[in-house]
CSV table of C-alpha atoms in Angstrom, one decimal:
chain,number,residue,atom,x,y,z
U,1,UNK,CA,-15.1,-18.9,109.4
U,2,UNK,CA,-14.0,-22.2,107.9
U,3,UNK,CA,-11.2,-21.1,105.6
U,4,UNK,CA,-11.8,-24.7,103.5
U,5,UNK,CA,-15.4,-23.5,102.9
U,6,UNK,CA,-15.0,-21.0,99.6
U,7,UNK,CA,-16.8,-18.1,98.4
U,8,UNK,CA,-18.6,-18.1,95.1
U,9,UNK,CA,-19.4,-15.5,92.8
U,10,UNK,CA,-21.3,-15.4,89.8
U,11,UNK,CA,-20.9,-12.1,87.5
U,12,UNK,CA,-23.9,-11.5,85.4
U,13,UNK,CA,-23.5,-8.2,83.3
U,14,UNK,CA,-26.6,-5.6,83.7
U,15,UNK,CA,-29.6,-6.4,80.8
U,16,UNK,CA,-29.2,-4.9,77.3
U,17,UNK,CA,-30.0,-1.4,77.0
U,18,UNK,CA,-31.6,1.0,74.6
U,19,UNK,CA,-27.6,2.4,74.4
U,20,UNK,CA,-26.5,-1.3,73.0
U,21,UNK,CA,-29.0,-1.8,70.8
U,22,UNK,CA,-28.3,1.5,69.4
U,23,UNK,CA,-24.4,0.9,69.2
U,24,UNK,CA,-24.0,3.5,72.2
U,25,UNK,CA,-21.2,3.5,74.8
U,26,UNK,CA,-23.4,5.0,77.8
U,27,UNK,CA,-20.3,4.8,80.2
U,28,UNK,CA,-21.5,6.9,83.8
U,29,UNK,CA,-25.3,7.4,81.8
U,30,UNK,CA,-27.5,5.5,84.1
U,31,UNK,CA,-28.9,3.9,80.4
U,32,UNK,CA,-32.4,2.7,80.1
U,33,UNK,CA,-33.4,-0.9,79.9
U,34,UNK,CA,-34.8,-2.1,76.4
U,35,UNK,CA,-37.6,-4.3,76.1
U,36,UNK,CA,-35.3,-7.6,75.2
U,37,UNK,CA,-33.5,-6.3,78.7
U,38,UNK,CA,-36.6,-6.0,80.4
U,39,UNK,CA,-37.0,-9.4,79.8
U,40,UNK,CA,-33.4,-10.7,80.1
U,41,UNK,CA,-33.4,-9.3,84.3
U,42,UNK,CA,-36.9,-11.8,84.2
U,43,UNK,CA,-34.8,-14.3,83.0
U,44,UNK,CA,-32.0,-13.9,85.5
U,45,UNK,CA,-34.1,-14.0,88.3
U,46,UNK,CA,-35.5,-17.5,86.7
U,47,UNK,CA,-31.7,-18.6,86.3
U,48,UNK,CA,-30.4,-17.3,89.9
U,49,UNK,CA,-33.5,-17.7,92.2
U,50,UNK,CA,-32.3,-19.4,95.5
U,51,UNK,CA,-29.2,-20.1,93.8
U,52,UNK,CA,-27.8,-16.8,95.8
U,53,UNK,CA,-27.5,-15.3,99.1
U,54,UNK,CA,-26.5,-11.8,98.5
U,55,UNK,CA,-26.6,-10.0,95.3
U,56,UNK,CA,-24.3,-7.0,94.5
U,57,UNK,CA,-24.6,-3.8,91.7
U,58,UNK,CA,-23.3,-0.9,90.6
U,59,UNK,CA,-25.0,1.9,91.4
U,60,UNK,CA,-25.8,3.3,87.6
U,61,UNK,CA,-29.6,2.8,86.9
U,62,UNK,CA,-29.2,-0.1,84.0
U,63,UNK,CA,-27.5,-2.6,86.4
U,64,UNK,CA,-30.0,-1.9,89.6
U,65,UNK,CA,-33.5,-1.8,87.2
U,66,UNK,CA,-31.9,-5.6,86.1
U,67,UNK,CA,-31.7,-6.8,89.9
U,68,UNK,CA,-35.1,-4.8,90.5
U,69,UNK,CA,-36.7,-7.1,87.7
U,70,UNK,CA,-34.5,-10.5,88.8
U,71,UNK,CA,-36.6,-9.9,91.8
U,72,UNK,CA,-33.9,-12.7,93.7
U,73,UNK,CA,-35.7,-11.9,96.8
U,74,UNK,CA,-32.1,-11.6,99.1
U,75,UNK,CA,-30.3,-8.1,100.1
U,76,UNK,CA,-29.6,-6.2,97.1
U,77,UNK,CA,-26.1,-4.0,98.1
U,78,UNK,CA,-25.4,-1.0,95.7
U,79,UNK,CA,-21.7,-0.3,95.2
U,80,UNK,CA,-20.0,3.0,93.0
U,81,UNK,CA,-17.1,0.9,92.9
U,82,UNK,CA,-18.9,-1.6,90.5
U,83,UNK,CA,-19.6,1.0,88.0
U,84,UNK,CA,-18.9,1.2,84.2
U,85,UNK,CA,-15.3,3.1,83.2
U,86,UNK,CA,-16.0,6.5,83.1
U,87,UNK,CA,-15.8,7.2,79.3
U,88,UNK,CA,-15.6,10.9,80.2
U,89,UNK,CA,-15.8,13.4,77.0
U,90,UNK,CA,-17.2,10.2,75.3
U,91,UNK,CA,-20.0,9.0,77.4
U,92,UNK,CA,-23.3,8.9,75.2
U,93,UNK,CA,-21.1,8.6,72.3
U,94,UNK,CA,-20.8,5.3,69.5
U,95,UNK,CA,-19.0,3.0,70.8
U,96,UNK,CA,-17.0,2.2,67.6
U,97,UNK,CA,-15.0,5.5,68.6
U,98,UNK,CA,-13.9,3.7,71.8
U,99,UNK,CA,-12.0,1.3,69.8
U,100,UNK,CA,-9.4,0.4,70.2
U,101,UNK,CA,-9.8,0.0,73.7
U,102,UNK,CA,-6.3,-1.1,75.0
U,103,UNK,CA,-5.2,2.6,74.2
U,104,UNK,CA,-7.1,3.5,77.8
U,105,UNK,CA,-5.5,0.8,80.1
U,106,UNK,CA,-3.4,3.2,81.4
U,107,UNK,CA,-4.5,6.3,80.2
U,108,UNK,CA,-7.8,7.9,81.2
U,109,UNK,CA,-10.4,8.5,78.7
U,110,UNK,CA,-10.4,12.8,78.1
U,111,UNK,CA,-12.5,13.4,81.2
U,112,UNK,CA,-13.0,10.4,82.7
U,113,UNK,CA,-11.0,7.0,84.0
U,114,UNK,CA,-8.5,4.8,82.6
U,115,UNK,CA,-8.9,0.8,83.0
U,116,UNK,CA,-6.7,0.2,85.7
U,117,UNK,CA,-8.4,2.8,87.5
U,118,UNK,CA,-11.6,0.5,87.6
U,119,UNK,CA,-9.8,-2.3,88.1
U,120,UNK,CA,-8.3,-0.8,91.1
U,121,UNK,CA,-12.0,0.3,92.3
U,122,UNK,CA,-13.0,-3.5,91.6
U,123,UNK,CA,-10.1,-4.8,93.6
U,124,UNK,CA,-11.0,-2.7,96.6
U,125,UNK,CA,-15.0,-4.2,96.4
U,126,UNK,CA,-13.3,-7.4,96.0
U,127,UNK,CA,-10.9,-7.2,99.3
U,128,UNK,CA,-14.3,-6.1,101.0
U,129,UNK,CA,-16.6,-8.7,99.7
U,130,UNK,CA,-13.4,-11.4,101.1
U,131,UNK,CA,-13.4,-9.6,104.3
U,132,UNK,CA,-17.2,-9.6,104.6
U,133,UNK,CA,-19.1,-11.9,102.7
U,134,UNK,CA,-16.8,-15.1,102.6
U,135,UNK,CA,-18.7,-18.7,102.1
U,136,UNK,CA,-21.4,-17.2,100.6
U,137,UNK,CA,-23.2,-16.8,97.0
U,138,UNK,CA,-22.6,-13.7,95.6
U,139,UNK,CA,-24.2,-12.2,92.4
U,140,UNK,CA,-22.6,-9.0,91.2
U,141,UNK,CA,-24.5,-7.3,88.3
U,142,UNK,CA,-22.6,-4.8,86.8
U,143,UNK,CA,-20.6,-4.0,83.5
U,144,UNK,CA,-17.8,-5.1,80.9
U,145,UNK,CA,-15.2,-3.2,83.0
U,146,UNK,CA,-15.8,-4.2,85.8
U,147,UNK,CA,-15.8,-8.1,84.5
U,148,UNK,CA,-12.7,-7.4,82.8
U,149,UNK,CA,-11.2,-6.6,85.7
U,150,UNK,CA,-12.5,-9.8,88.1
U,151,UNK,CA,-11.4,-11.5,85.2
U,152,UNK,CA,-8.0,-10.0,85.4
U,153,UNK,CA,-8.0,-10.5,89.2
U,154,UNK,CA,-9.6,-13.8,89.8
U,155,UNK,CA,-7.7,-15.5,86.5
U,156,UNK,CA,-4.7,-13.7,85.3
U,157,UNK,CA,-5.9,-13.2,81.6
U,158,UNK,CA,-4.0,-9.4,81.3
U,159,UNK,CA,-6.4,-6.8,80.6
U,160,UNK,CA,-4.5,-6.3,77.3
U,161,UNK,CA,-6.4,-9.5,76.1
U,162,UNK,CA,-9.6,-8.5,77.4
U,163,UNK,CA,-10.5,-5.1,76.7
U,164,UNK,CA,-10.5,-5.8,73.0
U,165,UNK,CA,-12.3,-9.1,73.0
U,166,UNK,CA,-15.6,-9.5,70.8
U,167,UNK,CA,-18.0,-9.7,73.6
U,168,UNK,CA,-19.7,-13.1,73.6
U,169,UNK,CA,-22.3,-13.2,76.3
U,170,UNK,CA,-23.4,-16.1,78.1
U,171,UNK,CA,-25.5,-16.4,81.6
U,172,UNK,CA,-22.8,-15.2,83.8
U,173,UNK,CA,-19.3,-16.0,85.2
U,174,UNK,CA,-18.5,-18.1,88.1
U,175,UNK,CA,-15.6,-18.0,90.1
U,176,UNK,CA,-14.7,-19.5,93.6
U,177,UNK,CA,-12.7,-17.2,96.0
């Protein structure tokens, strides 16, 4: 492997669910895909066609239905790791009671994870996907945890800074590894 030759990835988070249109923190839920997400995966696929060689997801039904409909056409890799935090007791519940959200950095929600835990779980995909899948295109397609924590991990910006930041999407992330 040619060490000067680097990895890229592009994060993309899953398409808009019935659960965010409806102010909803689905957390571990698998979550349905709305209609406006239905067509946001079409429109990924558009965006990241040939563009990728490998693309990555968690495992929860939202983020897999998005790379079903991107329809990239390269190996499609389902990993637990890449799931949402577990919001435990509060899974299914409105979002608004999540806030703030840098109270469960280090403490797990009742029943469920903490942030560093998923950042941990991120970091271990991470280590693998450096071991395994260096000078290639990755897509990962997952959730705002879990781009929190690349964020953290690829940039330094503490999670402290991130957790509690309006989300302002745009068509995905890119970093080189």
């Amino acid at each position: 492997m040619d060490v000067g030759v680097p990895t890229t990835l592009i994060y993309e988070t899953h398409s808009t669910t019935l659960d965010n249109e409806n102010g909803i923190a689905t957390g571990w839920l698998p979550g349905e895909l709305s209609e406006e997400g239905r067509r946001h995966a079409v429109d990924l696929g558009d965006r990241r066609r040939g563009a990728v060689d490998i693309v990555f997801s968690s495992d929860l039904h939202r983020a897999m239905k998005t790379v079903e409909l991107a329809a990239l056409g390269v190996p499609h890799l389902v990993d637990w790791r890449l799931r949402e935090c577990n919001y435990g007791e509060l899974n299914g519940t409105p979002a608004a009671g999540l806030a703030p959200r840098d109270r469960w950095i280090d403490q797990p929600y009742p029943g469920g994870q903490s942030y560093r835990e998923v950042l941990e779980l991120t970091r271990s995909w991470l280590d693998d996907v450096k071991r395994w899948y260096g000078e290639r295109r990755l897509l990962v397609v997952a959730h705002s945890a879990n781009r929190w924590a690349l964020q953290h991990l690829l940039t330094d910006v503490p999670l402290e800074e991130l957790v509690d930041a309006p989300f302002d999407w745009r068509p995905g992330w890119v970093y080189e590894i």
